[in-house]
mmCIF file of C-alpha atoms and ligand atoms in Angstrom:
data_model
loop_
_atom_site.group_PDB
_atom_site.id
_atom_site.type_symbol
_atom_site.label_atom_id
_atom_site.label_comp_id
_atom_site.label_asym_id
_atom_site.label_seq_id
_atom_site.Cartn_x
_atom_site.Cartn_y
_atom_site.Cartn_z
ATOM 1 C CA UNK A 669 -82.386 32.108 -73.065
ATOM 2 C CA UNK A 670 -80.079 33.532 -70.402
ATOM 3 C CA UNK A 671 -82.102 31.596 -67.859
ATOM 4 C CA UNK A 672 -81.427 28.388 -69.776
ATOM 5 C CA UNK A 673 -77.675 28.962 -69.549
ATOM 6 C CA UNK A 674 -77.929 29.847 -65.866
ATOM 7 C CA UNK A 675 -79.929 26.653 -65.275
ATOM 8 C CA UNK A 676 -77.219 24.602 -67.003
ATOM 9 C CA UNK A 677 -74.444 26.289 -65.035
ATOM 10 C CA UNK A 678 -76.121 26.034 -61.639
ATOM 11 C CA UNK A 679 -77.018 22.328 -61.848
ATOM 12 C CA UNK A 680 -75.144 20.161 -59.368
ATOM 13 C CA UNK A 681 -75.399 16.541 -58.296
ATOM 14 C CA UNK A 682 -77.315 16.352 -55.024
ATOM 15 C CA UNK A 683 -76.631 13.545 -52.560
ATOM 16 C CA UNK A 684 -78.724 14.472 -49.512
ATOM 17 C CA UNK A 685 -82.522 14.372 -49.665
ATOM 18 C CA UNK A 686 -85.520 15.040 -47.472
ATOM 19 C CA UNK A 687 -87.935 12.126 -47.017
ATOM 20 C CA UNK A 688 -90.895 14.057 -48.421
ATOM 21 C CA UNK A 689 -92.044 12.853 -51.855
ATOM 22 C CA UNK A 690 -91.940 15.277 -54.783
ATOM 23 C CA UNK A 691 -95.229 16.532 -56.179
ATOM 24 C CA UNK A 692 -96.792 14.703 -59.151
ATOM 25 C CA UNK A 693 -96.796 17.994 -61.042
ATOM 26 C CA UNK A 694 -93.011 18.198 -60.605
ATOM 27 C CA UNK A 695 -92.559 14.560 -61.635
ATOM 28 C CA UNK A 696 -94.633 15.034 -64.789
ATOM 29 C CA UNK A 697 -92.692 18.176 -65.761
ATOM 30 C CA UNK A 698 -89.452 16.210 -65.395
ATOM 31 C CA UNK A 699 -90.767 13.265 -67.437
ATOM 32 C CA UNK A 700 -92.111 15.591 -70.105
ATOM 33 C CA UNK A 701 -88.658 17.190 -70.353
ATOM 34 C CA UNK A 702 -87.134 13.724 -70.812
ATOM 35 C CA UNK A 703 -89.489 12.867 -73.640
ATOM 36 C CA UNK A 704 -88.584 16.090 -75.480
ATOM 37 C CA UNK A 705 -84.907 15.101 -75.729
ATOM 38 C CA UNK A 706 -83.380 14.435 -79.145
ATOM 39 C CA UNK A 707 -82.905 10.822 -80.216
ATOM 40 C CA UNK A 708 -81.136 9.227 -83.153
ATOM 41 C CA UNK A 709 -83.543 9.024 -86.091
ATOM 42 C CA UNK A 710 -86.213 10.277 -83.654
ATOM 43 C CA UNK A 711 -86.281 6.698 -82.327
ATOM 44 C CA UNK A 712 -87.697 7.509 -78.854
ATOM 45 C CA UNK A 713 -87.180 3.857 -77.918
ATOM 46 C CA UNK A 714 -86.448 4.793 -74.304
ATOM 47 C CA UNK A 715 -88.560 3.790 -71.344
ATOM 48 C CA UNK A 716 -88.773 5.834 -68.137
ATOM 49 C CA UNK A 717 -89.694 3.719 -65.132
ATOM 50 C CA UNK A 718 -90.497 5.757 -62.049
ATOM 51 C CA UNK A 719 -90.122 4.018 -58.698
ATOM 52 C CA UNK A 720 -91.549 5.833 -55.688
ATOM 53 C CA UNK A 721 -92.234 2.755 -53.574
ATOM 54 C CA UNK A 722 -89.856 2.786 -50.597
ATOM 55 C CA UNK A 723 -90.004 -0.994 -50.042
ATOM 56 C CA UNK A 724 -89.154 -1.764 -53.668
ATOM 57 C CA UNK A 725 -86.330 0.776 -53.612
ATOM 58 C CA UNK A 726 -84.887 -0.773 -50.454
ATOM 59 C CA UNK A 727 -85.191 -4.264 -51.958
ATOM 60 C CA UNK A 728 -83.263 -3.008 -54.985
ATOM 61 C CA UNK A 729 -80.651 -1.471 -52.691
ATOM 62 C CA UNK A 730 -80.155 -4.904 -51.080
ATOM 63 C CA UNK A 731 -79.535 -6.515 -54.476
ATOM 64 C CA UNK A 732 -77.079 -3.768 -55.435
ATOM 65 C CA UNK A 733 -75.182 -4.347 -52.186
ATOM 66 C CA UNK A 734 -75.015 -8.083 -52.981
ATOM 67 C CA UNK A 735 -73.918 -7.385 -56.553
ATOM 68 C CA UNK A 736 -71.062 -5.213 -55.253
ATOM 69 C CA UNK A 737 -70.099 -8.014 -52.866
ATOM 70 C CA UNK A 738 -69.808 -10.440 -55.797
ATOM 71 C CA UNK A 739 -67.948 -7.921 -57.969
ATOM 72 C CA UNK A 740 -64.303 -8.779 -58.537
ATOM 73 C CA UNK A 741 -62.091 -5.747 -58.999
ATOM 74 C CA UNK A 742 -58.597 -5.351 -60.429
ATOM 75 C CA UNK A 743 -56.390 -2.454 -61.543
ATOM 76 C CA UNK A 744 -58.525 -1.949 -64.673
ATOM 77 C CA UNK A 745 -61.808 -1.589 -62.796
ATOM 78 C CA UNK A 746 -63.432 1.844 -63.191
ATOM 79 C CA UNK A 747 -62.590 3.919 -60.091
ATOM 80 C CA UNK A 748 -66.204 4.762 -59.207
ATOM 81 C CA UNK A 749 -67.081 1.063 -59.323
ATOM 82 C CA UNK A 750 -64.193 0.302 -56.970
ATOM 83 C CA UNK A 751 -65.297 3.104 -54.652
ATOM 84 C CA UNK A 752 -68.863 1.794 -54.839
ATOM 85 C CA UNK A 753 -67.740 -1.655 -53.716
ATOM 86 C CA UNK A 754 -66.039 -0.159 -50.664
ATOM 87 C CA UNK A 755 -68.970 2.147 -49.844
ATOM 88 C CA UNK A 756 -71.525 -0.652 -50.263
ATOM 89 C CA UNK A 757 -70.018 -2.539 -47.320
ATOM 90 C CA UNK A 758 -71.376 0.097 -44.922
ATOM 91 C CA UNK A 759 -74.679 -0.754 -43.203
ATOM 92 C CA UNK A 760 -76.244 2.560 -44.172
ATOM 93 C CA UNK A 761 -75.171 2.343 -47.842
ATOM 94 C CA UNK A 762 -77.902 3.492 -50.168
ATOM 95 C CA UNK A 763 -77.083 3.806 -53.856
ATOM 96 C CA UNK A 764 -79.832 6.364 -54.530
ATOM 97 C CA UNK A 765 -79.025 8.438 -51.411
ATOM 98 C CA UNK A 766 -82.433 7.615 -49.869
ATOM 99 C CA UNK A 767 -84.125 9.919 -52.348
ATOM 100 C CA UNK A 768 -87.884 9.321 -52.559
ATOM 101 C CA UNK A 769 -87.945 8.983 -56.360
ATOM 102 C CA UNK A 770 -85.794 6.952 -58.742
ATOM 103 C CA UNK A 771 -86.309 7.143 -62.500
ATOM 104 C CA UNK A 772 -84.758 4.257 -64.410
ATOM 105 C CA UNK A 773 -83.982 4.950 -68.053
ATOM 106 C CA UNK A 774 -83.785 1.838 -70.184
ATOM 107 C CA UNK A 775 -83.424 1.425 -73.903
ATOM 108 C CA UNK A 776 -83.087 -1.326 -76.494
ATOM 109 C CA UNK A 777 -79.884 -3.327 -75.914
ATOM 110 C CA UNK A 778 -79.207 -3.780 -79.617
ATOM 111 C CA UNK A 779 -79.815 -0.127 -80.581
ATOM 112 C CA UNK A 780 -76.522 1.659 -81.219
ATOM 113 C CA UNK A 781 -77.750 5.053 -79.940
ATOM 114 C CA UNK A 782 -79.323 3.658 -76.776
ATOM 115 C CA UNK A 783 -76.810 5.278 -74.430
ATOM 116 C CA UNK A 784 -76.571 8.574 -76.310
ATOM 117 C CA UNK A 785 -80.352 9.031 -76.549
ATOM 118 C CA UNK A 786 -80.844 8.100 -72.917
ATOM 119 C CA UNK A 787 -78.092 10.461 -71.780
ATOM 120 C CA UNK A 788 -79.834 13.336 -73.605
ATOM 121 C CA UNK A 789 -83.073 12.480 -71.815
ATOM 122 C CA UNK A 790 -81.309 12.180 -68.470
ATOM 123 C CA UNK A 791 -79.633 15.577 -68.804
ATOM 124 C CA UNK A 792 -83.004 17.108 -69.686
ATOM 125 C CA UNK A 793 -84.421 15.624 -66.480
ATOM 126 C CA UNK A 794 -81.486 16.840 -64.379
ATOM 127 C CA UNK A 795 -81.963 20.345 -65.778
ATOM 128 C CA UNK A 796 -85.725 20.270 -65.282
ATOM 129 C CA UNK A 797 -85.220 19.181 -61.686
ATOM 130 C CA UNK A 798 -82.744 22.017 -61.155
ATOM 131 C CA UNK A 799 -85.193 24.517 -62.648
ATOM 132 C CA UNK A 800 -87.842 23.254 -60.211
ATOM 133 C CA UNK A 801 -85.321 23.686 -57.356
ATOM 134 C CA UNK A 802 -85.312 19.946 -56.708
ATOM 135 C CA UNK A 803 -82.211 17.884 -56.131
ATOM 136 C CA UNK A 804 -81.206 15.154 -58.558
ATOM 137 C CA UNK A 805 -78.228 12.936 -59.296
ATOM 138 C CA UNK A 806 -77.269 10.494 -62.049
ATOM 139 C CA UNK A 807 -77.097 7.001 -60.570
ATOM 140 C CA UNK A 808 -75.080 4.384 -62.429
ATOM 141 C CA UNK A 809 -75.345 1.234 -60.297
ATOM 142 C CA UNK A 810 -78.273 -0.206 -62.250
ATOM 143 C CA UNK A 811 -76.319 0.213 -65.481
ATOM 144 C CA UNK A 812 -73.449 -1.766 -63.994
ATOM 145 C CA UNK A 813 -75.613 -4.496 -62.511
ATOM 146 C CA UNK A 814 -78.663 -4.810 -64.767
ATOM 147 C CA UNK A 815 -77.515 -8.325 -65.669
ATOM 148 C CA UNK A 816 -77.269 -9.429 -62.059
ATOM 149 C CA UNK A 817 -79.907 -12.128 -61.568
ATOM 150 C CA UNK A 818 -81.795 -10.525 -58.667
ATOM 151 C CA UNK A 819 -81.553 -7.006 -60.077
ATOM 152 C CA UNK A 820 -82.873 -8.191 -63.447
ATOM 153 C CA UNK A 821 -85.740 -10.103 -61.810
ATOM 154 C CA UNK A 822 -86.794 -6.942 -60.018
ATOM 155 C CA UNK A 823 -86.451 -4.864 -63.189
ATOM 156 C CA UNK A 824 -88.731 -7.399 -64.899
ATOM 157 C CA UNK A 825 -91.251 -7.044 -62.062
ATOM 158 C CA UNK A 826 -91.164 -3.286 -62.695
ATOM 159 C CA UNK A 827 -92.110 -3.956 -66.314
ATOM 160 C CA UNK A 828 -88.700 -3.298 -67.868
ATOM 161 C CA UNK A 829 -88.299 -5.407 -70.995
ATOM 162 C CA UNK A 830 -85.681 -8.174 -71.144
ATOM 163 C CA UNK A 831 -84.692 -6.549 -74.456
ATOM 164 C CA UNK A 832 -83.764 -3.338 -72.647
ATOM 165 C CA UNK A 833 -80.558 -2.448 -70.873
ATOM 166 C CA UNK A 834 -80.459 0.181 -68.146
ATOM 167 C CA UNK A 835 -78.693 3.205 -69.610
ATOM 168 C CA UNK A 836 -78.864 5.236 -66.431
ATOM 169 C CA UNK A 837 -81.112 6.348 -63.642
ATOM 170 C CA UNK A 838 -81.628 9.474 -61.623
ATOM 171 C CA UNK A 839 -82.719 9.992 -58.057
ATOM 172 C CA UNK A 840 -84.822 13.044 -57.274
ATOM 173 C CA UNK A 841 -86.093 14.754 -54.167
ATOM 174 C CA UNK A 842 -86.101 17.914 -52.123
ATOM 175 C CA UNK A 843 -82.598 18.990 -51.202
ATOM 176 C CA UNK A 844 -81.604 18.416 -47.578
ATOM 177 C CA UNK A 845 -79.113 21.145 -46.710
ATOM 178 C CA UNK A 846 -77.334 23.535 -48.995
ATOM 179 C CA UNK A 847 -76.821 23.023 -52.704
ATOM 180 C CA UNK A 848 -73.104 22.847 -53.642
ATOM 181 C CA UNK A 849 -71.529 25.894 -55.276
ATOM 182 C CA UNK A 850 -70.691 25.969 -58.963
ATOM 183 C CA UNK A 851 -67.801 23.573 -59.520
ATOM 184 C CA UNK A 852 -64.254 24.277 -60.676
ATOM 185 C CA UNK A 853 -63.976 23.418 -64.344
ATOM 186 C CA UNK A 854 -60.970 21.645 -65.855
ATOM 187 C CA UNK A 855 -58.919 23.788 -68.194
ATOM 188 C CA UNK A 856 -57.897 23.092 -71.776
ATOM 189 C CA UNK A 857 -60.963 21.104 -72.695
ATOM 190 C CA UNK A 858 -61.797 23.254 -75.723
ATOM 191 C CA UNK A 859 -60.027 23.589 -79.059
ATOM 192 C CA UNK A 860 -61.137 26.276 -81.493
ATOM 193 C CA UNK A 861 -59.692 26.316 -84.980
ATOM 194 C CA UNK A 862 -60.404 29.334 -87.177
HETATM 195 C C1 FMN D 1314 -72.527 8.876 -66.653
HETATM 196 C C2 FMN D 1314 -72.563 9.397 -65.246
HETATM 197 C C3 FMN D 1314 -72.662 8.505 -64.201
HETATM 198 C C4 FMN D 1314 -72.732 8.976 -62.882
HETATM 199 N N1 FMN D 1314 -72.932 8.083 -61.871
HETATM 200 C C5 FMN D 1314 -73.061 8.531 -60.606
HETATM 201 C C6 FMN D 1314 -73.369 7.632 -59.543
HETATM 202 O O1 FMN D 1314 -73.568 6.437 -59.738
HETATM 203 N N2 FMN D 1314 -73.478 8.138 -58.288
HETATM 204 C C7 FMN D 1314 -73.276 9.468 -58.031
HETATM 205 O O2 FMN D 1314 -73.357 9.864 -56.867
HETATM 206 N N3 FMN D 1314 -73.001 10.342 -59.017
HETATM 207 C C8 FMN D 1314 -72.907 9.917 -60.287
HETATM 208 N N4 FMN D 1314 -72.683 10.798 -61.306
HETATM 209 C C9 FMN D 1314 -72.555 12.233 -61.002
HETATM 210 C C10 FMN D 1314 -71.106 12.719 -61.144
HETATM 211 O O3 FMN D 1314 -70.346 12.246 -60.073
HETATM 212 C C11 FMN D 1314 -71.128 14.257 -61.192
HETATM 213 O O4 FMN D 1314 -71.839 14.680 -62.329
HETATM 214 C C12 FMN D 1314 -69.740 14.867 -61.233
HETATM 215 O O5 FMN D 1314 -69.033 14.598 -60.046
HETATM 216 C C13 FMN D 1314 -69.794 16.392 -61.439
HETATM 217 O O6 FMN D 1314 -70.546 17.026 -60.442
HETATM 218 P P1 FMN D 1314 -71.882 17.842 -60.766
HETATM 219 O O7 FMN D 1314 -72.887 16.896 -61.351
HETATM 220 O O8 FMN D 1314 -72.334 18.395 -59.445
HETATM 221 O O9 FMN D 1314 -71.561 18.911 -61.744
HETATM 222 C C14 FMN D 1314 -72.633 10.368 -62.623
HETATM 223 C C15 FMN D 1314 -72.547 11.249 -63.701
HETATM 224 C C16 FMN D 1314 -72.530 10.781 -64.991
HETATM 225 C C17 FMN D 1314 -72.511 11.765 -66.137
#
């Protein structure tokens, strides 16, 4: 059990990856961890779509860049979305940090626990990747732009149902460089009443 807590505490978002593809054995362990996540009413309505095809990933990156270009921002726009729009203007912008694997987690659009269930599965995958000493990072661009025409067409080509929304995705690969240290935690985020 101590190892479980240490795994949780040592997980960090990784944003630099080696080109080398992860092993199938590692991928299957990560997917198996996802499928063991809790879900409301044991629904398990999620779908995990693994993309390891570089050309398809780059095509998707192009559509995300275009979607950012079309995105109108104002003072109410979520800060990461604003930052994404700025970053996406760079020639070398890549929303999945050029990782060799992207797992897209979709779930039924009209299911009220879609996001919660998918987030549980995503965290399981992030922890499994950390345990396997792989790098991984939650990637939100497909959640923001899954209704963009070109993005949706590509999602359909990948077999993702029109009835599904993208709840999140994660990129995975071997870490290029050093893993970040444990982060500084915000204070006063816990209330205990006895
Ligand atoms: C819902 C959610 C969406 C996120 N989206 C992105 C993203 O699109 N790109 C990215 O680089 N990191 C993304 N992250 C990672 C966060 O930036 C990261 O978890 C946070 O900065 C804390 O760092 P840590 O994961 O290393 O503990 C996301 C995390 C969550 C939970």
